[in-house]
Amino acid sequence: MHRPVRLWRNLRLATLRPDLPGLGTVEAAALAVRQGRIVFAGAEADLPPGFAVDEAVDCGGRWALPAWIDCHTHLVYGGDRAHEFEMRLAGATYAEIARAGGGIAATVAATRALDAEGLAAASLPRLDALLAEGVGTVEIKSGYGLTVESELAMLRAARRLGELRPVRVSATYLAAHATPPEYAGRNADYIAEVVLPGMVRARAEGLADMVDGFCEGIAFSPAEIATVFAEARRLGLPVKLHAEQLSDLGGAALAARHGARSAEHLEWLNPEGVAAMAKAGTVAVLLPGAFYTLRETRRPPVQALRDAGVAMAVSTDANPGTSPLTSPLLAMNMAATLFGLTVEEAIAGFTRNAAKALGLEAETGTLEAGKSADFAIWSVERPAELVYRLGFNPLHLRVFQGEAAS
Ligand code: DI6
Ligand code: FE
């Protein structure tokens, strides 16, 4: 059977190939795609003689980069917390907001009120915002249901979003996000009666690709996270962890010791945690949207991560409370402006390193033969414009698995 080849030509490529310096750029380039996979990425002049092409698309000399990978989102939830934003602007503290029934508990109530279809419908506009800026893969967590059935409904909604739009969805079980009101002060009971049984169900029903937790004084202790991770290991599910966001509990080192794919936030990461992540190959996922929204002052130790060779990813952390951000471009600008990443690091953080954080580095995140043809074509003179500009979206075309998607 003939398998047609489409040649996307007259491009400048930022391949993000790890074996090339910087962004791995190639001028006068082309991408050849067959059955949704890249079969050639490089200088058009280097195409093999007689290379058969069924259709050619002239891309007008524009830049093509790997489609963004948003590797840490809480995209699925009910309701919103805009009123809390007003309360915070009026000077209310997080404790006061929580005592007034705000915070995660407010989103839990609104989420429990929706079934999987309702959650998917409520979340679709947020997904569309990501896709409009060139996202090809998105990680979506549970963590606002906090009962077995509602956590599973959130994961079904995440899977449903991947059916409703041309996008790859990685679903993460995050029941260990907060202890619900009915288990207040009883973390161990909540873990035993909800988190662990829900994880077994999520695994059995193919609803979760990874397991996450929130290791923080206001959430779960390292020992409690270790219990969650032990069950994930028993079920063969990879792990990741919200760690050192507001304090230093040694969460990143705990995650690294458990072979976590990533540790995330990391504002309070200590040198032992950096060393443990470097040794384990754990990716540092930086979330500047939460740092910005919370008006934090302590930054993740980016230079120490650089010096230790820890791969750094960047993500929106799209969530209703601490990071109501659904703009990869702004997230990259924040990572550069607020955390000191270079343009190349910010772009690698939303492509190659984000793919590694999700265990998808063989599938996407760079423009190389053999990978899924997930790329975005941009009307810019140089890739730096994608990180530099604020509130400007120069996307010309998003391509997912070889097909124009927007
Ligand atoms: N860290 C955060 O900043 C969010 N979750 C987490 O583990 C907060 C989520 C929310 O406020 O709704
Ligand atoms: Fe988060």
mmCIF file with all atom_site columns, C-alpha atoms in Angstrom, residues 117-226:
data_model
loop_
_atom_site.group_PDB
_atom_site.id
_atom_site.type_symbol
_atom_site.label_atom_id
_atom_site.label_alt_id
_atom_site.label_comp_id
_atom_site.label_asym_id
_atom_site.label_entity_id
_atom_site.label_seq_id
_atom_site.pdbx_PDB_ins_code
_atom_site.Cartn_x
_atom_site.Cartn_y
_atom_site.Cartn_z
_atom_site.occupancy
_atom_site.B_iso_or_equiv
_atom_site.pdbx_formal_charge
_atom_site.auth_seq_id
_atom_site.auth_comp_id
_atom_site.auth_asym_id
_atom_site.auth_atom_id
_atom_site.pdbx_PDB_model_num
ATOM 1   C CA . GLU A 1 117 ? -18.500 14.978 30.591 1.00 0.00 ? 117 GLU A CA 1
ATOM 2   C CA . GLY A 1 118 ? -19.270 18.123 32.577 1.00 0.00 ? 118 GLY A CA 1
ATOM 3   C CA . LEU A 1 119 ? -15.651 18.399 33.707 1.00 0.00 ? 119 LEU A CA 1
ATOM 4   C CA . ALA A 1 120 ? -14.426 17.934 30.130 1.00 0.00 ? 120 ALA A CA 1
ATOM 5   C CA . ALA A 1 121 ? -16.818 20.625 28.878 1.00 0.00 ? 121 ALA A CA 1
ATOM 6   C CA . ALA A 1 122 ? -15.742 23.031 31.619 1.00 0.00 ? 122 ALA A CA 1
ATOM 7   C CA . SER A 1 123 ? -12.066 22.422 30.815 1.00 0.00 ? 123 SER A CA 1
ATOM 8   C CA . LEU A 1 124 ? -12.239 22.548 27.003 1.00 0.00 ? 124 LEU A CA 1
ATOM 9   C CA . PRO A 1 125 ? -11.829 26.358 26.719 1.00 0.00 ? 125 PRO A CA 1
ATOM 10  C CA . ARG A 1 126 ? -8.646  26.134 28.812 1.00 0.00 ? 126 ARG A CA 1
ATOM 11  C CA . LEU A 1 127 ? -7.285  23.368 26.583 1.00 0.00 ? 127 LEU A CA 1
ATOM 12  C CA . ASP A 1 128 ? -8.157  25.411 23.484 1.00 0.00 ? 128 ASP A CA 1
ATOM 13  C CA . ALA A 1 129 ? -6.114  28.311 24.873 1.00 0.00 ? 129 ALA A CA 1
ATOM 14  C CA . LEU A 1 130 ? -3.072  26.029 25.115 1.00 0.00 ? 130 LEU A CA 1
ATOM 15  C CA . LEU A 1 131 ? -3.603  24.607 21.623 1.00 0.00 ? 131 LEU A CA 1
ATOM 16  C CA . ALA A 1 132 ? -3.957  28.112 20.168 1.00 0.00 ? 132 ALA A CA 1
ATOM 17  C CA . GLU A 1 133 ? -0.358  28.776 21.287 1.00 0.00 ? 133 GLU A CA 1
ATOM 18  C CA . GLY A 1 134 ? 1.069   25.602 19.742 1.00 0.00 ? 134 GLY A CA 1
ATOM 19  C CA . VAL A 1 135 ? 0.732   22.875 22.396 1.00 0.00 ? 135 VAL A CA 1
ATOM 20  C CA . GLY A 1 136 ? 0.797   19.296 21.096 1.00 0.00 ? 136 GLY A CA 1
ATOM 21  C CA . THR A 1 137 ? 0.989   17.400 24.401 1.00 0.00 ? 137 THR A CA 1
ATOM 22  C CA . VAL A 1 138 ? -0.545  18.296 27.761 1.00 0.00 ? 138 VAL A CA 1
ATOM 23  C CA . GLU A 1 139 ? -0.281  16.605 31.147 1.00 0.00 ? 139 GLU A CA 1
ATOM 24  C CA . ILE A 1 140 ? -3.500  16.810 33.136 1.00 0.00 ? 140 ILE A CA 1
ATOM 25  C CA . LYS A 1 141 ? -3.829  15.895 36.817 1.00 0.00 ? 141 LYS A CA 1
ATOM 26  C CA . SER A 1 142 ? -6.675  14.816 39.039 1.00 0.00 ? 142 SER A CA 1
ATOM 27  C CA . GLY A 1 143 ? -6.594  16.245 42.563 1.00 0.00 ? 143 GLY A CA 1
ATOM 28  C CA . TYR A 1 144 ? -9.783  18.248 43.055 1.00 0.00 ? 144 TYR A CA 1
ATOM 29  C CA . GLY A 1 145 ? -12.226 15.359 43.455 1.00 0.00 ? 145 GLY A CA 1
ATOM 30  C CA . LEU A 1 146 ? -10.614 13.777 46.562 1.00 0.00 ? 146 LEU A CA 1
ATOM 31  C CA . THR A 1 147 ? -13.032 10.851 46.550 1.00 0.00 ? 147 THR A CA 1
ATOM 32  C CA . VAL A 1 148 ? -12.345 7.713  44.532 1.00 0.00 ? 148 VAL A CA 1
ATOM 33  C CA . GLU A 1 149 ? -15.221 8.287  42.119 1.00 0.00 ? 149 GLU A CA 1
ATOM 34  C CA . SER A 1 150 ? -14.581 12.005 41.642 1.00 0.00 ? 150 SER A CA 1
ATOM 35  C CA . GLU A 1 151 ? -10.852 11.494 41.114 1.00 0.00 ? 151 GLU A CA 1
ATOM 36  C CA . LEU A 1 152 ? -11.651 8.874  38.453 1.00 0.00 ? 152 LEU A CA 1
ATOM 37  C CA . ALA A 1 153 ? -14.170 11.243 36.851 1.00 0.00 ? 153 ALA A CA 1
ATOM 38  C CA . MET A 1 154 ? -11.421 13.872 36.579 1.00 0.00 ? 154 MET A CA 1
ATOM 39  C CA . LEU A 1 155 ? -9.126  11.368 34.862 1.00 0.00 ? 155 LEU A CA 1
ATOM 40  C CA . ARG A 1 156 ? -11.909 10.293 32.494 1.00 0.00 ? 156 ARG A CA 1
ATOM 41  C CA . ALA A 1 157 ? -12.422 13.977 31.665 1.00 0.00 ? 157 ALA A CA 1
ATOM 42  C CA . ALA A 1 158 ? -8.705  14.269 30.892 1.00 0.00 ? 158 ALA A CA 1
ATOM 43  C CA . ARG A 1 159 ? -8.898  11.275 28.552 1.00 0.00 ? 159 ARG A CA 1
ATOM 44  C CA . ARG A 1 160 ? -12.057 12.744 26.960 1.00 0.00 ? 160 ARG A CA 1
ATOM 45  C CA . LEU A 1 161 ? -10.238 15.987 26.174 1.00 0.00 ? 161 LEU A CA 1
ATOM 46  C CA . GLY A 1 162 ? -7.737  13.934 24.153 1.00 0.00 ? 162 GLY A CA 1
ATOM 47  C CA . GLU A 1 163 ? -10.674 12.590 22.131 1.00 0.00 ? 163 GLU A CA 1
ATOM 48  C CA . LEU A 1 164 ? -12.252 16.000 21.582 1.00 0.00 ? 164 LEU A CA 1
ATOM 49  C CA . ARG A 1 165 ? -9.118  17.717 20.273 1.00 0.00 ? 165 ARG A CA 1
ATOM 50  C CA . PRO A 1 166 ? -5.990  16.713 18.257 1.00 0.00 ? 166 PRO A CA 1
ATOM 51  C CA . VAL A 1 167 ? -3.658  16.636 21.260 1.00 0.00 ? 167 VAL A CA 1
ATOM 52  C CA . ARG A 1 168 ? -1.742  14.040 23.296 1.00 0.00 ? 168 ARG A CA 1
ATOM 53  C CA . VAL A 1 169 ? -2.917  13.836 26.910 1.00 0.00 ? 169 VAL A CA 1
ATOM 54  C CA . SER A 1 170 ? -0.813  12.382 29.726 1.00 0.00 ? 170 SER A CA 1
ATOM 55  C CA . ALA A 1 171 ? -3.081  11.798 32.743 1.00 0.00 ? 171 ALA A CA 1
ATOM 56  C CA . THR A 1 172 ? -1.698  11.941 36.292 1.00 0.00 ? 172 THR A CA 1
ATOM 57  C CA . TYR A 1 173 ? -3.332  10.659 39.463 1.00 0.00 ? 173 TYR A CA 1
ATOM 58  C CA . LEU A 1 174 ? -2.964  13.357 42.141 1.00 0.00 ? 174 LEU A CA 1
ATOM 59  C CA . ALA A 1 175 ? -5.411  12.348 44.841 1.00 0.00 ? 175 ALA A CA 1
ATOM 60  C CA . ALA A 1 176 ? -2.535  13.170 47.252 1.00 0.00 ? 176 ALA A CA 1
ATOM 61  C CA . HIS A 1 177 ? -3.074  16.862 46.460 1.00 0.00 ? 177 HIS A CA 1
ATOM 62  C CA . ALA A 1 178 ? -5.007  17.857 49.589 1.00 0.00 ? 178 ALA A CA 1
ATOM 63  C CA . THR A 1 179 ? -6.972  16.186 52.379 1.00 0.00 ? 179 THR A CA 1
ATOM 64  C CA . PRO A 1 180 ? -10.698 16.865 51.887 1.00 0.00 ? 180 PRO A CA 1
ATOM 65  C CA . PRO A 1 181 ? -12.785 18.471 54.638 1.00 0.00 ? 181 PRO A CA 1
ATOM 66  C CA . GLU A 1 182 ? -14.338 15.149 55.655 1.00 0.00 ? 182 GLU A CA 1
ATOM 67  C CA . TYR A 1 183 ? -10.838 13.827 56.458 1.00 0.00 ? 183 TYR A CA 1
ATOM 68  C CA . ALA A 1 184 ? -9.531  17.011 58.110 1.00 0.00 ? 184 ALA A CA 1
ATOM 69  C CA . GLY A 1 185 ? -6.602  16.098 60.376 1.00 0.00 ? 185 GLY A CA 1
ATOM 70  C CA . ARG A 1 186 ? -6.762  12.439 59.259 1.00 0.00 ? 186 ARG A CA 1
ATOM 71  C CA . ASN A 1 187 ? -4.236  12.235 56.402 1.00 0.00 ? 187 ASN A CA 1
ATOM 72  C CA . ALA A 1 188 ? -3.407  8.582  57.086 1.00 0.00 ? 188 ALA A CA 1
ATOM 73  C CA . ASP A 1 189 ? -7.080  7.589  56.869 1.00 0.00 ? 189 ASP A CA 1
ATOM 74  C CA . TYR A 1 190 ? -7.532  9.588  53.659 1.00 0.00 ? 190 TYR A CA 1
ATOM 75  C CA . ILE A 1 191 ? -4.509  7.904  52.112 1.00 0.00 ? 191 ILE A CA 1
ATOM 76  C CA . ALA A 1 192 ? -5.656  4.423  53.170 1.00 0.00 ? 192 ALA A CA 1
ATOM 77  C CA . GLU A 1 193 ? -9.336  4.838  52.298 1.00 0.00 ? 193 GLU A CA 1
ATOM 78  C CA . VAL A 1 194 ? -9.203  7.048  49.180 1.00 0.00 ? 194 VAL A CA 1
ATOM 79  C CA . VAL A 1 195 ? -5.734  7.680  47.714 1.00 0.00 ? 195 VAL A CA 1
ATOM 80  C CA . LEU A 1 196 ? -4.526  4.065  47.543 1.00 0.00 ? 196 LEU A CA 1
ATOM 81  C CA . PRO A 1 197 ? -7.799  2.371  46.506 1.00 0.00 ? 197 PRO A CA 1
ATOM 82  C CA . GLY A 1 198 ? -8.370  5.100  43.915 1.00 0.00 ? 198 GLY A CA 1
ATOM 83  C CA . MET A 1 199 ? -4.915  4.516  42.498 1.00 0.00 ? 199 MET A CA 1
ATOM 84  C CA . VAL A 1 200 ? -5.652  0.800  42.097 1.00 0.00 ? 200 VAL A CA 1
ATOM 85  C CA . ARG A 1 201 ? -8.898  1.638  40.235 1.00 0.00 ? 201 ARG A CA 1
ATOM 86  C CA . ALA A 1 202 ? -7.196  4.261  38.055 1.00 0.00 ? 202 ALA A CA 1
ATOM 87  C CA . ARG A 1 203 ? -4.502  1.762  37.108 1.00 0.00 ? 203 ARG A CA 1
ATOM 88  C CA . ALA A 1 204 ? -6.977  -1.034 36.435 1.00 0.00 ? 204 ALA A CA 1
ATOM 89  C CA . GLU A 1 205 ? -9.120  1.220  34.218 1.00 0.00 ? 205 GLU A CA 1
ATOM 90  C CA . GLY A 1 206 ? -6.141  2.637  32.303 1.00 0.00 ? 206 GLY A CA 1
ATOM 91  C CA . LEU A 1 207 ? -6.953  6.163  33.489 1.00 0.00 ? 207 LEU A CA 1
ATOM 92  C CA . ALA A 1 208 ? -3.553  7.161  34.905 1.00 0.00 ? 208 ALA A CA 1
ATOM 93  C CA . ASP A 1 209 ? -0.135  7.332  33.251 1.00 0.00 ? 209 ASP A CA 1
ATOM 94  C CA . MET A 1 210 ? 1.694   8.663  36.339 1.00 0.00 ? 210 MET A CA 1
ATOM 95  C CA . VAL A 1 211 ? 1.187   9.384  40.047 1.00 0.00 ? 211 VAL A CA 1
ATOM 96  C CA . ASP A 1 212 ? 1.905   12.745 41.697 1.00 0.00 ? 212 ASP A CA 1
ATOM 97  C CA . GLY A 1 213 ? 1.702   14.179 45.223 1.00 0.00 ? 213 GLY A CA 1
ATOM 98  C CA . PHE A 1 214 ? 1.962   17.502 47.033 1.00 0.00 ? 214 PHE A CA 1
ATOM 99  C CA . CYS A 1 215 ? 4.767   17.289 49.599 1.00 0.00 ? 215 CYS A CA 1
ATOM 100 C CA . GLU A 1 216 ? 4.252   20.370 51.768 1.00 0.00 ? 216 GLU A CA 1
ATOM 101 C CA . GLY A 1 217 ? 3.391   21.349 55.312 1.00 0.00 ? 217 GLY A CA 1
ATOM 102 C CA . ILE A 1 218 ? -0.160  22.212 54.212 1.00 0.00 ? 218 ILE A CA 1
ATOM 103 C CA . ALA A 1 219 ? -0.495  18.923 52.346 1.00 0.00 ? 219 ALA A CA 1
ATOM 104 C CA . PHE A 1 220 ? 1.412   15.638 52.838 1.00 0.00 ? 220 PHE A CA 1
ATOM 105 C CA . SER A 1 221 ? 4.611   14.749 54.705 1.00 0.00 ? 221 SER A CA 1
ATOM 106 C CA . PRO A 1 222 ? 7.549   12.939 53.111 1.00 0.00 ? 222 PRO A CA 1
ATOM 107 C CA . ALA A 1 223 ? 6.527   9.776  54.974 1.00 0.00 ? 223 ALA A CA 1
ATOM 108 C CA . GLU A 1 224 ? 2.971   10.021 53.654 1.00 0.00 ? 224 GLU A CA 1
ATOM 109 C CA . ILE A 1 225 ? 4.264   10.614 50.128 1.00 0.00 ? 225 ILE A CA 1
ATOM 110 C CA . ALA A 1 226 ? 6.534   7.582  50.504 1.00 0.00 ? 226 ALA A CA 1
#
